[in-house]
Coordinates of C-alpha atoms and ligand atoms in Angstrom, one line a residue:
X1 CA 140.9 -37.7 24.2
X2 CA 138.0 -35.4 23.4
X3 CA 135.7 -35.0 20.4
X4 CA 136.5 -32.1 18.1
X5 CA 134.6 -28.8 18.6
X6 CA 131.3 -29.6 17.1
X7 CA 128.4 -27.6 15.6
X8 CA 126.3 -28.1 18.7
X9 CA 123.2 -29.4 17.0
X10 CA 124.9 -31.4 14.2
X11 CA 122.7 -34.4 14.9
X12 CA 119.5 -32.7 14.0
X13 CA 120.1 -33.1 10.3
X14 CA 122.9 -35.7 10.2
X15 CA 123.2 -38.5 7.8
X16 CA 124.3 -41.4 10.0
X17 CA 125.9 -44.5 8.4
X18 CA 125.5 -47.8 10.3
X19 CA 128.6 -50.0 10.3
X20 CA 128.1 -53.7 11.2
X21 CA 131.8 -54.3 12.0
X22 CA 131.7 -58.0 11.4
X23 CA 130.7 -57.5 7.8
X24 CA 132.4 -54.2 6.8
X25 CA 136.0 -55.0 6.1
X26 CA 138.4 -57.6 7.4
X27 CA 142.0 -56.5 7.9
X28 CA 143.6 -59.7 9.3
X29 CA 142.2 -62.4 7.1
X30 CA 140.1 -64.3 9.6
X31 CA 137.0 -63.8 7.4
X32 CA 135.4 -61.4 10.0
X33 CA 135.4 -57.7 9.7
X34 CA 137.2 -55.7 12.4
X35 CA 138.0 -52.2 13.6
X36 CA 141.2 -51.8 11.6
X37 CA 139.1 -52.7 8.6
X38 CA 136.7 -49.9 9.4
X39 CA 139.6 -47.5 9.8
X40 CA 141.0 -48.4 6.4
X41 CA 137.7 -47.5 4.7
X42 CA 136.9 -44.3 6.5
X43 CA 137.8 -42.3 3.4
X44 CA 134.9 -44.1 1.7
X45 CA 132.5 -42.8 4.2
X46 CA 133.9 -39.3 4.1
X47 CA 133.8 -39.3 0.2
X48 CA 130.3 -40.6 0.3
X49 CA 129.3 -37.5 2.3
X50 CA 127.8 -38.9 5.5
X51 CA 128.2 -37.0 8.8
X52 CA 128.6 -39.8 11.3
X53 CA 129.2 -43.5 11.6
X54 CA 127.2 -45.6 14.0
X55 CA 129.0 -48.8 15.1
X56 CA 127.1 -51.9 16.1
X57 CA 128.6 -53.5 19.2
X58 CA 132.3 -54.3 19.1
X59 CA 132.7 -55.0 22.8
X60 CA 133.9 -58.2 24.4
X61 CA 131.3 -60.8 23.8
X62 CA 130.8 -64.5 23.3
X63 CA 129.0 -63.4 20.1
X64 CA 125.9 -65.4 20.7
X65 CA 123.9 -62.6 19.2
X66 CA 126.4 -60.8 16.9
X67 CA 127.9 -58.9 19.9
X68 CA 124.6 -57.8 21.4
X69 CA 125.5 -60.1 24.3
X70 CA 128.2 -58.1 26.1
X71 CA 130.6 -59.5 28.7
X72 CA 132.8 -56.5 29.1
X73 CA 131.5 -53.0 28.2
X74 CA 134.9 -51.4 28.7
X75 CA 136.9 -53.6 26.2
X76 CA 136.9 -54.6 22.5
X77 CA 136.3 -58.2 21.5
X78 CA 139.5 -59.7 20.1
X79 CA 137.6 -60.6 17.0
X80 CA 137.4 -56.9 16.2
X81 CA 140.7 -55.7 17.6
X82 CA 141.6 -54.1 21.0
X83 CA 140.9 -50.9 22.9
X84 CA 143.7 -49.1 21.1
X85 CA 142.0 -49.9 17.8
X86 CA 138.8 -48.4 19.1
X87 CA 140.7 -45.2 20.2
X88 CA 142.4 -45.1 16.8
X89 CA 139.1 -45.5 15.1
X90 CA 137.5 -42.6 17.0
X91 CA 140.5 -40.4 16.3
X92 CA 140.8 -41.3 12.7
X93 CA 137.0 -40.8 12.1
X94 CA 137.3 -37.3 13.7
X95 CA 140.2 -36.5 11.4
X96 CA 137.9 -37.4 8.5
X97 CA 135.3 -35.0 9.8
X98 CA 133.0 -37.9 10.9
X99 CA 131.3 -38.2 14.2
X100 CA 131.3 -41.6 16.0
X101 CA 128.1 -43.1 17.6
X102 CA 128.4 -46.4 19.4
X103 CA 125.7 -48.9 20.4
X104 CA 124.8 -49.2 24.1
X105 CA 123.0 -52.4 25.1
X106 CA 121.6 -51.8 28.6
X107 CA 118.6 -54.3 28.7
X108 CA 120.7 -57.3 29.1
X109 CA 124.3 -58.6 29.4
X110 CA 125.9 -61.8 28.2
X111 CA 125.5 -64.8 30.5
X112 CA 129.3 -64.7 30.5
X113 CA 129.4 -61.2 32.1
X114 CA 131.1 -61.4 35.6
X115 CA 127.8 -60.2 37.2
X116 CA 125.8 -63.1 35.7
X117 CA 128.5 -65.6 36.4
X118 CA 128.4 -64.5 40.1
X119 CA 124.6 -64.5 40.1
X120 CA 124.4 -68.1 38.7
X121 CA 127.1 -69.3 41.1
X122 CA 125.7 -67.9 44.3
X123 CA 122.6 -69.1 46.0
X124 CA 119.0 -67.9 45.9
X125 CA 118.6 -64.7 48.0
X126 CA 122.2 -63.6 47.5
X127 CA 122.9 -60.0 46.6
X128 CA 124.5 -61.1 43.3
X129 CA 121.1 -62.3 42.1
X130 CA 119.5 -58.9 42.7
X131 CA 121.2 -57.4 39.6
X132 CA 119.2 -59.6 37.3
X133 CA 115.5 -60.6 37.2
X134 CA 115.6 -64.0 39.0
X135 CA 112.6 -65.5 40.6
X136 CA 111.1 -68.7 42.0
X137 CA 109.0 -70.6 39.6
X138 CA 105.3 -71.4 39.8
X139 CA 103.7 -74.8 40.4
X140 CA 104.1 -77.2 43.4
X141 CA 107.8 -77.4 43.1
X142 CA 108.6 -74.2 41.2
X143 CA 108.8 -76.3 38.0
X144 CA 106.8 -73.7 35.9
X145 CA 108.3 -70.3 34.8
X146 CA 107.4 -67.3 36.9
X147 CA 105.1 -65.9 34.2
X148 CA 104.0 -66.6 30.6
X149 CA 106.3 -64.2 28.8
X150 CA 107.9 -65.3 25.5
X151 CA 111.4 -64.4 24.2
X152 CA 111.6 -62.2 21.1
X153 CA 113.6 -64.9 19.5
X154 CA 111.0 -67.6 20.2
X155 CA 110.4 -69.9 23.2
X156 CA 109.9 -69.0 26.9
X157 CA 111.5 -65.8 28.2
X158 CA 112.7 -67.7 31.3
X159 CA 115.5 -70.3 31.8
X160 CA 116.0 -72.3 35.0
X161 CA 119.2 -72.2 37.0
X162 CA 120.5 -75.5 38.4
X163 CA 119.2 -74.6 41.9
X164 CA 115.7 -74.2 40.6
X165 CA 115.2 -70.5 40.3
X166 CA 114.5 -68.9 36.9
X167 CA 116.0 -65.9 35.2
X168 CA 114.4 -63.6 32.7
X169 CA 115.7 -63.1 29.1
X170 CA 113.5 -61.2 26.7
X171 CA 115.9 -62.3 24.0
X172 CA 118.2 -65.4 24.0
X173 CA 118.9 -67.4 27.2
X174 CA 122.5 -66.2 26.8
X175 CA 121.2 -62.6 27.2
X176 CA 119.9 -62.3 30.8
X177 CA 117.8 -59.1 31.5
X178 CA 119.3 -56.7 34.0
X179 CA 117.3 -55.5 37.0
X180 CA 117.1 -51.7 36.4
X181 CA 115.6 -51.2 39.9
X182 CA 119.0 -52.0 41.3
X183 CA 121.2 -48.9 42.1
X184 CA 124.4 -50.7 41.1
X185 CA 123.0 -51.4 37.6
X186 CA 122.2 -47.7 37.2
X187 CA 125.6 -46.6 38.6
X188 CA 127.5 -49.1 36.3
X189 CA 125.9 -47.8 33.1
X190 CA 126.5 -44.2 34.1
X191 CA 130.2 -45.2 34.4
X192 CA 130.1 -47.0 31.0
X193 CA 128.7 -43.9 29.3
X194 CA 131.3 -41.7 30.9
X195 CA 134.1 -44.1 29.9
X196 CA 133.2 -44.0 26.2
X197 CA 132.4 -40.2 26.3
X198 CA 135.9 -39.7 27.8
X199 CA 137.2 -41.9 24.9
X200 CA 135.8 -39.3 22.5
X201 CA 132.6 -40.9 21.2
X202 CA 130.0 -38.4 20.0
X203 CA 126.9 -40.4 21.0
X204 CA 125.1 -43.6 21.8
X205 CA 122.4 -45.5 20.1
X206 CA 120.5 -47.2 22.9
X207 CA 119.5 -50.7 22.0
X208 CA 116.1 -52.0 23.2
X209 CA 115.6 -48.7 25.0
X210 CA 112.0 -49.6 25.7
X211 CA 112.8 -52.8 27.5
X212 CA 114.8 -51.9 30.7
X213 CA 111.9 -51.5 33.1
X214 CA 109.2 -54.2 33.6
X215 CA 105.8 -53.7 35.1
X216 CA 105.5 -54.3 38.8
X217 CA 104.9 -57.9 39.8
X218 CA 105.8 -59.1 36.2
X219 CA 102.2 -59.9 35.4
X220 CA 101.2 -62.5 32.8
X221 CA 100.5 -61.1 29.3
X222 CA 98.3 -62.4 26.6
X223 CA 99.2 -60.8 23.3
X224 CA 96.5 -60.4 20.8
X225 CA 98.6 -61.2 17.7
X226 CA 100.7 -64.2 18.6
X227 CA 103.2 -65.6 21.1
X228 CA 106.4 -63.8 20.5
X229 CA 107.6 -60.9 22.7
X230 CA 108.6 -59.0 19.5
X231 CA 105.1 -58.9 18.4
X232 CA 104.0 -58.0 21.8
X233 CA 106.0 -54.8 21.2
X234 CA 103.3 -53.9 18.8
X235 CA 100.7 -54.0 21.5
X236 CA 100.6 -50.9 23.6
X237 CA 101.5 -51.3 27.2
X238 CA 102.8 -54.9 27.3
X239 CA 104.2 -55.4 30.8
X240 CA 107.8 -56.0 29.5
X241 CA 108.0 -53.0 27.2
X242 CA 107.7 -49.2 27.2
X243 CA 106.9 -48.7 30.9
X244 CA 106.8 -45.1 32.0
X245 CA 109.5 -45.6 34.7
X246 CA 112.1 -46.2 32.0
X247 CA 112.2 -42.5 31.3
X248 CA 113.8 -41.9 34.7
X249 CA 116.8 -43.8 33.4
X250 CA 117.1 -41.6 30.4
X251 CA 116.7 -38.4 32.3
X252 CA 119.7 -39.4 34.4
X253 CA 121.7 -40.2 31.2
X254 CA 120.8 -36.9 29.6
X255 CA 122.1 -35.1 32.7
X256 CA 125.4 -36.9 32.2
X257 CA 125.7 -36.4 28.5
X258 CA 124.8 -32.7 28.8
X259 CA 128.1 -32.2 30.5
X260 CA 129.8 -33.3 27.2
X261 CA 128.7 -30.6 24.7
X262 CA 127.7 -31.8 21.2
X263 CA 127.2 -35.5 22.2
X264 CA 123.9 -37.3 21.5
X265 CA 121.6 -40.0 22.8
X266 CA 119.5 -41.9 20.3
X267 CA 116.7 -44.2 21.3
X268 CA 116.4 -47.6 19.6
X269 CA 112.9 -48.2 21.0
X270 CA 110.3 -50.3 19.3
X271 CA 107.1 -48.9 20.6
X272 CA 103.5 -49.1 19.4
X273 CA 103.1 -45.6 17.8
X274 CA 104.9 -42.3 17.0
X275 CA 103.4 -40.6 20.1
X276 CA 104.8 -43.3 22.4
X277 CA 108.2 -42.9 20.7
X278 CA 108.1 -39.1 21.3
X279 CA 108.2 -39.8 25.1
X280 CA 111.8 -41.0 24.6
X281 CA 113.0 -37.7 23.1
X282 CA 113.0 -34.1 24.1
X283 CA 114.9 -31.7 26.3
X284 CA 115.3 -33.9 29.3
X285 CA 115.7 -37.3 27.5
X286 CA 117.2 -38.5 24.3
X287 CA 118.0 -36.3 21.3
X288 CA 116.3 -38.4 18.7
X289 CA 114.8 -41.9 18.2
X290 CA 115.1 -44.4 15.4
X291 CA 111.9 -44.4 13.4
X292 CA 111.0 -48.1 13.2
X293 CA 107.6 -47.3 11.9
X294 CA 109.0 -45.6 8.8
X295 CA 111.3 -48.5 8.3
X296 CA 108.3 -50.8 8.1
X297 CA 106.2 -48.7 5.8
X298 CA 105.6 -50.3 2.4
X299 CA 106.1 -48.6 -0.9
X300 CA 102.6 -47.2 -0.9
X301 CA 101.9 -43.4 -1.2
X302 CA 99.1 -43.0 1.4
X303 CA 101.0 -45.1 4.0
X304 CA 104.1 -43.0 3.4
X305 CA 102.3 -39.7 3.7
X306 CA 100.7 -40.9 6.9
X307 CA 103.9 -42.0 8.6
X308 CA 105.8 -38.9 7.5
X309 CA 103.1 -36.6 8.9
X310 CA 102.8 -38.5 12.2
X311 CA 106.5 -38.6 12.7
X312 CA 107.0 -34.9 12.0
X313 CA 104.1 -33.9 14.2
X314 CA 105.0 -36.0 17.2
X315 CA 108.7 -35.2 17.2
X316 CA 108.3 -31.5 16.6
X317 CA 105.8 -31.3 19.5
X318 CA 108.7 -32.2 21.8
X319 CA 111.3 -30.1 19.9
X320 CA 113.2 -33.1 18.5
X321 CA 114.0 -33.9 14.9
X322 CA 112.4 -36.8 13.1
X323 CA 114.6 -39.6 11.8
X324 CA 114.3 -41.8 8.8
X325 CA 115.7 -45.3 8.0
X326 CA 115.1 -47.9 5.3
X327 CA 117.5 -50.7 6.3
X328 CA 119.5 -52.0 9.2
X329 CA 121.2 -55.2 10.4
X330 CA 117.9 -56.7 11.6
X331 CA 115.6 -56.4 8.5
X332 CA 115.6 -57.6 4.9
X333 CA 117.4 -54.9 2.9
X334 CA 115.1 -52.4 1.2
X335 CA 116.4 -53.2 -2.3
X336 CA 114.9 -56.7 -1.8
X337 CA 111.8 -55.8 0.3
X338 CA 110.6 -53.5 -2.4
X339 CA 110.9 -56.3 -4.9
X340 CA 107.8 -57.8 -3.5
X341 CA 104.2 -56.4 -3.7
X342 CA 103.6 -53.7 -1.1
X343 CA 100.9 -55.8 0.6
X344 CA 103.3 -58.8 1.1
X345 CA 104.1 -59.4 4.8
X346 CA 107.6 -58.3 5.9
X347 CA 109.6 -61.6 6.0
X348 CA 112.2 -62.4 8.7
X349 CA 114.8 -63.7 6.2
X350 CA 114.3 -65.2 2.8
X351 CA 115.6 -68.6 1.7
X352 CA 116.1 -70.5 -1.6
X353 CA 112.8 -72.2 -1.3
X354 CA 110.9 -68.9 -0.9
X355 CA 109.4 -66.8 -3.7
X356 CA 112.3 -64.7 -4.9
X357 CA 112.0 -60.9 -5.3
X358 CA 111.9 -59.0 -8.5
X359 CA 115.4 -57.6 -8.2
X360 CA 115.2 -54.9 -10.9
X361 CA 111.9 -53.6 -9.5
X362 CA 113.3 -53.8 -5.9
X363 CA 116.4 -51.7 -6.8
X364 CA 114.4 -49.2 -8.8
X365 CA 112.0 -48.6 -5.9
X366 CA 114.8 -48.7 -3.4
X367 CA 116.5 -45.9 -5.2
X368 CA 113.3 -43.9 -5.4
X369 CA 112.6 -44.5 -1.7
X370 CA 116.1 -43.4 -0.8
X371 CA 115.8 -40.1 -2.7
X372 CA 112.5 -39.5 -1.0
X373 CA 114.0 -40.2 2.4
X374 CA 117.1 -38.1 1.9
X375 CA 114.9 -35.1 1.1
X376 CA 113.0 -35.2 4.4
X377 CA 113.8 -32.8 7.2
X378 CA 115.5 -34.5 10.1
X379 CA 118.3 -37.1 10.4
X380 CA 118.7 -40.0 7.9
X381 CA 120.2 -43.3 8.8
X382 CA 121.9 -45.5 6.1
X383 CA 122.9 -49.1 6.6
X384 CA 126.3 -50.2 5.2
X385 CA 126.1 -51.3 1.5
X386 CA 122.8 -49.7 0.7
X387 CA 124.8 -47.0 -1.1
X388 CA 125.8 -49.9 -3.4
X389 CA 122.2 -50.9 -3.9
X390 CA 123.0 -54.3 -2.2
X391 CA 120.1 -56.7 -2.1
X392 CA 119.5 -59.3 0.6
X393 CA 121.3 -62.7 0.2
X394 CA 118.1 -64.6 -0.5
X395 CA 119.6 -68.0 -1.3
X396 CA 121.8 -68.7 1.6
X397 CA 121.8 -72.5 2.3
X398 CA 120.5 -73.4 5.7
X399 CA 123.8 -75.1 6.8
X400 CA 125.6 -71.7 6.5
X401 CA 123.1 -69.7 8.5
X402 CA 124.6 -68.1 11.6
X403 CA 121.9 -66.0 13.2
X404 CA 120.6 -67.5 16.5
X405 CA 117.1 -66.6 15.4
X406 CA 117.3 -69.4 12.8
X407 CA 118.2 -72.0 15.4
X408 CA 116.1 -70.8 18.2
X409 CA 113.0 -70.7 16.1
X410 CA 113.6 -74.2 14.9
X411 CA 114.0 -72.9 11.4
X412 CA 110.5 -71.2 11.4
X413 CA 112.3 -67.8 11.0
X414 CA 115.2 -67.7 8.6
X415 CA 116.9 -64.9 10.6
X416 CA 119.0 -61.9 9.7
X417 CA 122.0 -63.3 8.0
X418 CA 120.8 -62.2 4.6
X419 CA 121.3 -58.5 5.4
X420 CA 124.7 -59.1 7.1
X421 CA 126.7 -60.5 4.2
X422 CA 130.2 -58.9 4.0
X423 CA 130.5 -55.9 1.7
X424 CA 132.0 -56.1 -1.8
X425 CA 134.6 -53.3 -2.2
X426 CA 136.2 -54.6 -5.3
X427 CA 134.8 -56.5 -8.3
X428 CA 137.4 -59.3 -8.1
X429 CA 138.6 -62.0 -5.7
X430 CA 139.5 -62.6 -3.0
X431 CA 136.1 -61.9 -1.3
X432 CA 135.3 -58.8 -3.3
X433 CA 138.0 -56.9 -1.4
X434 CA 136.3 -57.6 1.9
X435 CA 139.5 -59.1 3.2
X436 CA 142.7 -60.8 2.2
X437 CA 141.3 -64.3 2.3
X438 CA 138.9 -66.1 0.0
X439 CA 136.4 -67.1 2.7
X440 CA 134.3 -64.8 4.8
X441 CA 132.0 -65.6 7.8
X442 CA 129.0 -65.5 5.5
X443 CA 129.6 -66.2 1.8
X444 CA 128.9 -63.4 -0.7
X445 CA 126.3 -64.6 -3.3
X446 CA 127.1 -65.0 -7.0
X447 CA 127.0 -61.7 -8.9
X448 CA 128.1 -59.6 -5.8
X449 CA 131.0 -58.3 -7.9
X450 CA 128.6 -56.2 -9.9
X451 CA 127.8 -54.2 -6.8
X452 CA 131.4 -53.6 -5.8
X453 CA 132.3 -50.0 -5.0
X454 CA 135.1 -49.9 -7.5
X455 CA 132.7 -50.8 -10.3
X456 CA 130.2 -48.1 -9.3
X457 CA 132.4 -45.1 -8.2
X458 CA 133.0 -43.7 -11.7
X459 CA 129.7 -44.7 -13.2
X460 CA 127.3 -41.7 -13.3
X461 CA 124.2 -44.0 -13.4
X462 CA 125.3 -46.2 -10.4
X463 CA 123.4 -46.3 -7.1
X464 CA 126.6 -45.2 -5.4
X465 CA 126.8 -42.1 -7.5
X466 CA 123.1 -41.4 -6.9
X467 CA 123.7 -41.5 -3.1
X468 CA 126.9 -39.4 -3.4
X469 CA 125.2 -36.6 -5.4
X470 CA 122.1 -36.7 -3.2
X471 CA 124.2 -36.2 -0.1
X472 CA 125.9 -33.2 -1.6
X473 CA 122.6 -31.6 -2.6
X474 CA 121.0 -32.4 0.7
X475 CA 123.8 -30.6 2.5
X476 CA 123.9 -27.6 0.0
X477 CA 120.1 -27.1 0.3
X478 CA 120.1 -27.8 4.0
X479 CA 117.3 -30.2 3.5
X480 CA 117.8 -31.9 6.9
X481 CA 117.0 -28.6 8.6
X482 CA 114.1 -27.6 6.3
X483 CA 110.4 -27.7 6.5
X484 CA 108.1 -30.0 4.6
X485 CA 105.0 -28.7 2.8
X486 CA 102.9 -31.2 1.0
X487 CA 102.0 -30.8 -2.7
X488 CA 99.0 -32.6 -4.3
X489 CA 100.0 -34.5 -7.4
X490 CA 97.3 -37.2 -6.9
X491 CA 96.8 -40.1 -4.5
X492 CA 99.7 -42.3 -5.8
X493 CA 102.3 -39.5 -5.6
X494 CA 104.3 -38.4 -2.6
X495 CA 105.2 -34.8 -3.3
X496 CA 106.4 -32.0 -1.2
X497 CA 108.6 -29.0 -1.1
X498 CA 111.5 -28.6 1.3
X499 CA 112.9 -25.1 1.0
X500 CA 114.0 -24.5 -2.6
X501 CA 113.6 -28.1 -3.6
X502 CA 110.4 -29.8 -4.9
X503 CA 110.4 -33.6 -4.4
X504 CA 108.1 -35.8 -6.4
X505 CA 108.0 -39.6 -5.9
X506 CA 105.7 -41.4 -8.3
X507 CA 104.3 -44.6 -6.9
X508 CA 101.5 -44.8 -9.4
X509 CA 101.2 -46.5 -12.8
X510 CA 101.4 -43.4 -15.1
X511 CA 104.0 -40.7 -15.4
X512 CA 103.5 -37.5 -13.5
X513 CA 104.1 -34.1 -15.2
X514 CA 106.4 -31.7 -13.3
X515 CA 105.2 -28.0 -13.0
X516 CA 107.2 -25.1 -14.4
X517 CA 109.6 -26.9 -16.6
X518 CA 112.6 -26.4 -14.4
X519 CA 115.3 -28.9 -15.0
X520 CA 115.6 -31.6 -12.4
X521 CA 118.4 -31.4 -9.9
X522 CA 118.5 -35.1 -9.3
X523 CA 116.6 -38.3 -10.0
X524 CA 116.5 -41.9 -8.9
X525 CA 116.7 -43.1 -12.6
X526 CA 117.8 -41.6 -15.8
X527 CA 115.0 -39.5 -17.2
X528 CA 114.1 -39.8 -20.8
X529 CA 111.7 -36.8 -20.5
X530 CA 113.0 -34.2 -18.0
X531 CA 109.4 -32.8 -17.6
X532 CA 107.9 -36.0 -16.1
X533 CA 108.5 -38.4 -13.4
X534 CA 108.0 -42.1 -14.4
X535 CA 106.6 -44.8 -12.3
X536 CA 108.7 -45.9 -9.2
X537 CA 111.0 -42.9 -9.5
X538 CA 111.8 -39.8 -7.4
X539 CA 112.9 -36.5 -8.9
X540 CA 114.2 -33.4 -7.1
X541 CA 113.6 -30.1 -8.9
X542 CA 114.9 -26.7 -8.1
X543 CA 111.8 -24.7 -7.2
X544 CA 111.7 -21.5 -9.2
X545 CA 108.0 -20.7 -9.5
X546 CA 105.6 -20.2 -6.6
X547 CA 103.7 -23.4 -5.9
Ligands
BGC601 C1 119.3 -55.4 18.0 C2 119.3 -56.9 17.6 C3 119.6 -57.7 18.8 C4 118.5 -57.5 19.9 C5 118.9 -58.1 21.2 C6 118.1 -55.4 18.9 O1 117.6 -54.1 19.2 O2 119.1 -54.6 16.9 O3 120.3 -57.1 16.6 O4 119.5 -59.1 18.4 O5 118.4 -56.1 20.1 O6 120.0 -57.5 21.7

């Protein structure tokens, strides 16, 4: 099965919609979303006007980390369906004019992967152990881990096997890190890529792309800002992240994918700065990279201008498009994040005992931030449910939490369940149309029905309609392929032109007057005065005059 003939550079300006299959739509009533559920809602994605869907992992997995712990890369987990469902999904998406991007998780496997089962079963020094990073410990009897690295999910990054050796896991102990120096590991992933390319996928988003290669000798590391490996990612040149040799892997992958025209590699690499990220993209590596720095930028005009400038400059220097993202399956949804003051630290999960966000303010700013993002040149990434203005579930009781981060951090971090709550499709039971049964793997909070797609679709002022119309205008004015030119409307305003469209986002306290008096094309809230942009709003204007 092959992908349809594609506009070769479709990805440069694409709007990519992330589907977290577990929470998208449940077809069989087990309370967990699945691939047939995704197929049944493809028309929603096509109507919305996105170009591609990006599926979080649906492969065979014990589901220790929501499927990011893969035990068979060639098959579908029975929770989500089977391989025929995956093939049907790819074909049906193509019929709807949608590209399909799948997640690839090369840094680690599940501890139930046959390779790791063999490694754990065989003795020290056996070839099976070479495929992972397995070492003797330190101390008189090897009782101490080989180095002082911490796992991104908390605790040490090493776990001891019954025979006394230790294996490395930058994430959970059930996610052992592969040894990317090993030719069999490289050959296996080349095969996995070809398998899914032959099945018709249009691209891969590479999870933890900065992690595969570790510094020689696995030296100790003392992070400046705290003990977790995730924070270490903020430090340039930590020995477990962003090593130069990782790029050899992606050069090989690019050579493979170039034999399949129109397919794309996307780097999910958390690195210290846009210039480090730019190393992952370009003619001989990936086509684009997720912009985590933009995702983390608060609702603050100077910070936004800075990150947009840096992103455009560094990616254009290597001939790649920039990308933009406001929410995903790992972070607090932006409709909630923006309901806190911009200087508030980014929480990892919010619980009933925490200060609650200002919901109206959060949604108002989220809508403004979305219209800003969708006007930027490059590719834009949406996370399922943001088109409904969905907030985070901020009052999930602890006994219902599922994310391993919650348990592994001993409750210090509430984890990522709040952004993974099943979608409300209908404003009535059962389960807001998520599935045929009343219960879902995470409960929807009270009031979720108000966000349901069927309540929003015909409402001209709804968040859904705002996205719908923005995506049409974005396509019509080819904003994804345009060029940004800054305009000066004062320090608290982010304003620019992109081709024929003037974009003004007002983050200040007073309304901003628009030049020229041209009627707005689109706005993030209903405008009482078409000649001015109120606080926390974005307006798109057709540029008639010269400015
Ligand atoms: C994914 C997370 C996952 C982690 C470990 C990240 O890049 O986005 O959801 O827990 O990798 O696989």
